[in-house]
GROMACS .gro file of C-alpha atoms in nm:
model
  205
    1UNK     CA    1  -3.512  -8.885  -7.363
    2UNK     CA    2  -3.238  -8.701  -7.179
    3UNK     CA    3  -3.249  -8.763  -6.803
    4UNK     CA    4  -2.922  -8.612  -6.685
    5UNK     CA    5  -2.636  -8.405  -6.826
    6UNK     CA    6  -2.276  -8.429  -6.709
    7UNK     CA    7  -2.056  -8.163  -6.859
    8UNK     CA    8  -1.912  -7.814  -6.826
    9UNK     CA    9  -2.101  -7.491  -6.765
   10UNK     CA   10  -2.069  -7.299  -7.092
   11UNK     CA   11  -2.276  -6.994  -6.998
   12UNK     CA   12  -2.559  -6.886  -6.769
   13UNK     CA   13  -2.851  -6.663  -6.871
   14UNK     CA   14  -3.144  -6.515  -6.683
   15UNK     CA   15  -3.348  -6.835  -6.689
   16UNK     CA   16  -3.127  -7.091  -6.862
   17UNK     CA   17  -2.782  -7.241  -6.873
   18UNK     CA   18  -2.582  -7.392  -7.156
   19UNK     CA   19  -2.421  -7.722  -7.058
   20UNK     CA   20  -2.133  -7.837  -7.277
   21UNK     CA   21  -2.132  -8.216  -7.308
   22UNK     CA   22  -1.849  -8.329  -7.530
   23UNK     CA   23  -1.861  -8.015  -7.740
   24UNK     CA   24  -2.240  -8.011  -7.776
   25UNK     CA   25  -2.413  -7.734  -7.577
   26UNK     CA   26  -2.757  -7.813  -7.437
   27UNK     CA   27  -2.986  -7.524  -7.348
   28UNK     CA   28  -3.156  -7.605  -7.018
   29UNK     CA   29  -3.419  -7.383  -6.858
   30UNK     CA   30  -3.377  -7.368  -6.480
   31UNK     CA   31  -3.514  -7.215  -6.162
   32UNK     CA   32  -3.311  -6.930  -6.017
   33UNK     CA   33  -3.211  -7.162  -5.731
   34UNK     CA   34  -3.058  -7.411  -5.972
   35UNK     CA   35  -2.881  -7.136  -6.164
   36UNK     CA   36  -2.734  -7.001  -5.841
   37UNK     CA   37  -2.619  -7.351  -5.743
   38UNK     CA   38  -2.426  -7.403  -6.067
   39UNK     CA   39  -2.048  -7.377  -6.053
   40UNK     CA   40  -1.862  -7.112  -6.246
   41UNK     CA   41  -1.838  -7.109  -6.624
   42UNK     CA   42  -1.592  -7.374  -6.741
   43UNK     CA   43  -1.638  -7.597  -6.436
   44UNK     CA   44  -1.792  -7.945  -6.429
   45UNK     CA   45  -2.153  -7.994  -6.324
   46UNK     CA   46  -2.436  -8.246  -6.319
   47UNK     CA   47  -2.788  -8.131  -6.407
   48UNK     CA   48  -3.098  -8.351  -6.380
   49UNK     CA   49  -3.315  -8.308  -6.687
   50UNK     CA   50  -3.687  -8.322  -6.762
   51UNK     CA   51  -3.749  -8.328  -7.138
   52UNK     CA   52  -4.079  -8.181  -7.254
   53UNK     CA   53  -4.183  -8.245  -7.613
   54UNK     CA   54  -4.449  -8.036  -7.782
   55UNK     CA   55  -4.564  -8.033  -8.144
   56UNK     CA   56  -4.354  -7.727  -8.217
   57UNK     CA   57  -4.060  -7.768  -7.978
   58UNK     CA   58  -3.843  -7.985  -7.759
   59UNK     CA   59  -3.729  -7.812  -7.441
   60UNK     CA   60  -3.499  -7.926  -7.162
   61UNK     CA   61  -3.557  -7.821  -6.800
   62UNK     CA   62  -3.263  -7.859  -6.565
   63UNK     CA   63  -3.251  -7.914  -6.189
   64UNK     CA   64  -2.980  -7.925  -5.926
   65UNK     CA   65  -3.139  -8.228  -5.755
   66UNK     CA   66  -3.376  -8.513  -5.825
   67UNK     CA   67  -3.602  -8.375  -5.553
   68UNK     CA   68  -3.642  -8.044  -5.735
   69UNK     CA   69  -3.714  -8.230  -6.060
   70UNK     CA   70  -3.978  -8.445  -5.888
   71UNK     CA   71  -4.151  -8.137  -5.747
   72UNK     CA   72  -4.145  -7.975  -6.092
   73UNK     CA   73  -4.342  -8.269  -6.233
   74UNK     CA   74  -4.584  -8.285  -5.939
   75UNK     CA   75  -4.657  -7.912  -5.953
   76UNK     CA   76  -4.747  -7.940  -6.320
   77UNK     CA   77  -5.023  -8.191  -6.241
   78UNK     CA   78  -5.226  -7.896  -6.108
   79UNK     CA   79  -5.444  -7.719  -6.364
   80UNK     CA   80  -5.301  -7.381  -6.455
   81UNK     CA   81  -4.943  -7.474  -6.368
   82UNK     CA   82  -4.716  -7.503  -6.669
   83UNK     CA   83  -4.340  -7.528  -6.683
   84UNK     CA   84  -4.289  -7.152  -6.640
   85UNK     CA   85  -4.506  -7.129  -6.328
   86UNK     CA   86  -4.353  -7.447  -6.182
   87UNK     CA   87  -4.006  -7.297  -6.225
   88UNK     CA   88  -4.131  -6.976  -6.066
   89UNK     CA   89  -4.245  -7.169  -5.759
   90UNK     CA   90  -3.913  -7.355  -5.741
   91UNK     CA   91  -3.731  -7.022  -5.772
   92UNK     CA   92  -3.922  -6.873  -5.479
   93UNK     CA   93  -3.933  -7.179  -5.252
   94UNK     CA   94  -3.704  -7.473  -5.183
   95UNK     CA   95  -3.856  -7.822  -5.215
   96UNK     CA   96  -3.880  -7.853  -4.836
   97UNK     CA   97  -4.056  -7.514  -4.814
   98UNK     CA   98  -4.306  -7.621  -5.081
   99UNK     CA   99  -4.372  -7.943  -4.891
  100UNK     CA  100  -4.421  -7.752  -4.567
  101UNK     CA  101  -4.651  -7.494  -4.731
  102UNK     CA  102  -4.873  -7.766  -4.878
  103UNK     CA  103  -4.881  -7.970  -4.557
  104UNK     CA  104  -4.972  -7.661  -4.353
  105UNK     CA  105  -5.207  -7.528  -4.624
  106UNK     CA  106  -5.007  -7.205  -4.628
  107UNK     CA  107  -5.150  -7.024  -4.932
  108UNK     CA  108  -4.951  -6.707  -4.861
  109UNK     CA  109  -4.619  -6.890  -4.882
  110UNK     CA  110  -4.708  -7.051  -5.217
  111UNK     CA  111  -4.838  -6.715  -5.337
  112UNK     CA  112  -4.490  -6.562  -5.307
  113UNK     CA  113  -4.396  -6.721  -5.640
  114UNK     CA  114  -4.422  -6.525  -5.964
  115UNK     CA  115  -4.728  -6.623  -6.164
  116UNK     CA  116  -4.918  -6.764  -5.866
  117UNK     CA  117  -5.226  -6.561  -5.780
  118UNK     CA  118  -5.460  -6.620  -5.485
  119UNK     CA  119  -5.687  -6.864  -5.673
  120UNK     CA  120  -5.399  -7.072  -5.804
  121UNK     CA  121  -5.237  -7.076  -5.459
  122UNK     CA  122  -5.558  -7.221  -5.313
  123UNK     CA  123  -5.575  -7.481  -5.592
  124UNK     CA  124  -5.213  -7.582  -5.536
  125UNK     CA  125  -5.236  -7.641  -5.162
  126UNK     CA  126  -5.576  -7.811  -5.200
  127UNK     CA  127  -5.498  -8.045  -5.488
  128UNK     CA  128  -5.151  -8.139  -5.367
  129UNK     CA  129  -5.246  -8.199  -5.004
  130UNK     CA  130  -5.143  -8.550  -4.911
  131UNK     CA  131  -4.943  -8.596  -5.231
  132UNK     CA  132  -4.566  -8.625  -5.234
  133UNK     CA  133  -4.321  -8.654  -5.523
  134UNK     CA  134  -4.158  -8.993  -5.561
  135UNK     CA  135  -3.823  -9.103  -5.692
  136UNK     CA  136  -3.456  -9.130  -5.592
  137UNK     CA  137  -3.337  -8.873  -5.344
  138UNK     CA  138  -3.685  -8.790  -5.208
  139UNK     CA  139  -3.689  -8.761  -4.829
  140UNK     CA  140  -4.015  -8.941  -4.756
  141UNK     CA  141  -3.962  -8.914  -4.380
  142UNK     CA  142  -3.949  -8.535  -4.387
  143UNK     CA  143  -4.247  -8.510  -4.621
  144UNK     CA  144  -4.446  -8.748  -4.403
  145UNK     CA  145  -4.372  -8.554  -4.087
  146UNK     CA  146  -4.463  -8.222  -4.249
  147UNK     CA  147  -4.794  -8.368  -4.368
  148UNK     CA  148  -4.865  -8.510  -4.023
  149UNK     CA  149  -4.792  -8.173  -3.864
  150UNK     CA  150  -5.023  -7.997  -4.108
  151UNK     CA  151  -5.306  -8.238  -4.038
  152UNK     CA  152  -5.253  -8.239  -3.662
  153UNK     CA  153  -5.152  -8.608  -3.658
  154UNK     CA  154  -4.792  -8.569  -3.543
  155UNK     CA  155  -4.704  -8.684  -3.192
  156UNK     CA  156  -4.750  -8.405  -2.941
  157UNK     CA  157  -4.385  -8.416  -2.839
  158UNK     CA  158  -4.273  -8.376  -3.201
  159UNK     CA  159  -4.518  -8.093  -3.272
  160UNK     CA  160  -4.402  -7.914  -2.955
  161UNK     CA  161  -4.037  -7.955  -3.056
  162UNK     CA  162  -4.106  -7.814  -3.403
  163UNK     CA  163  -4.286  -7.518  -3.246
  164UNK     CA  164  -3.994  -7.455  -3.009
  165UNK     CA  165  -3.739  -7.462  -3.291
  166UNK     CA  166  -3.953  -7.225  -3.500
  167UNK     CA  167  -3.972  -6.988  -3.202
  168UNK     CA  168  -3.592  -6.997  -3.192
  169UNK     CA  169  -3.576  -6.863  -3.547
  170UNK     CA  170  -3.570  -7.172  -3.768
  171UNK     CA  171  -3.824  -7.219  -4.045
  172UNK     CA  172  -4.093  -7.487  -4.019
  173UNK     CA  173  -3.929  -7.666  -4.313
  174UNK     CA  174  -3.586  -7.668  -4.143
  175UNK     CA  175  -3.727  -7.785  -3.811
  176UNK     CA  176  -3.940  -8.058  -3.971
  177UNK     CA  177  -3.648  -8.190  -4.175
  178UNK     CA  178  -3.417  -8.203  -3.873
  179UNK     CA  179  -3.674  -8.369  -3.647
  180UNK     CA  180  -3.771  -8.622  -3.915
  181UNK     CA  181  -3.412  -8.743  -3.917
  182UNK     CA  182  -3.400  -8.752  -3.537
  183UNK     CA  183  -3.733  -8.937  -3.500
  184UNK     CA  184  -3.612  -9.195  -3.754
  185UNK     CA  185  -3.312  -9.262  -3.526
  186UNK     CA  186  -3.461  -9.214  -3.178
  187UNK     CA  187  -3.830  -9.299  -3.220
  188UNK     CA  188  -4.139  -9.077  -3.195
  189UNK     CA  189  -4.168  -9.138  -2.821
  190UNK     CA  190  -3.855  -8.931  -2.755
  191UNK     CA  191  -3.925  -8.659  -2.492
  192UNK     CA  192  -3.976  -8.304  -2.617
  193UNK     CA  193  -3.671  -8.169  -2.434
  194UNK     CA  194  -3.443  -8.426  -2.596
  195UNK     CA  195  -3.594  -8.362  -2.939
  196UNK     CA  196  -3.526  -7.990  -2.903
  197UNK     CA  197  -3.168  -8.050  -2.784
  198UNK     CA  198  -3.094  -8.294  -3.067
  199UNK     CA  199  -3.274  -8.067  -3.314
  200UNK     CA  200  -3.053  -7.771  -3.222
  201UNK     CA  201  -2.744  -7.990  -3.259
  202UNK     CA  202  -2.866  -8.113  -3.600
  203UNK     CA  203  -2.944  -7.765  -3.726
  204UNK     CA  204  -2.614  -7.616  -3.612
  205UNK     CA  205  -2.396  -7.888  -3.761
   0.00000   0.00000   0.00000
């Protein structure tokens, strides 16, 4: 199975890219986020690949990061979510936003993706609650903090700092990611004021 492609961008379509590896072009279906992250045609790139084999086809799905690939596979464990819907979710939301939406049981955020109706949105946040993708490049600290915030288990100082950063215009996903890194360095007993100050520094760097 193909796990990763290193080559040149040959061309980019609406939902796929052709990656030229030694003169052989591989058609890889991608989220719009991955397509936007690709360099220009003719430039070198690395695309993480999930190979799906069916009776009548073999199809490659490409991702800009291992985190996005891991979420693709986790999303497809939910009934009613195939490759097309999973890519639609990854096109509408970044991996950190998906994690935050699931942790906070935010059905409306998940429902922004094409192909996700109200019932499927409920199923996604319900069935994936408490689950996180695993593998290289997965930020377990951020995912853990987002889950703790969603379930009301995060330290009060951390929850207050996240709320303050959100009120200052940052998304919950951005604030959670920044504070997860800070808590890992400083400890979860860090005062709220210091967390906010360090969070602002982290987010502006």
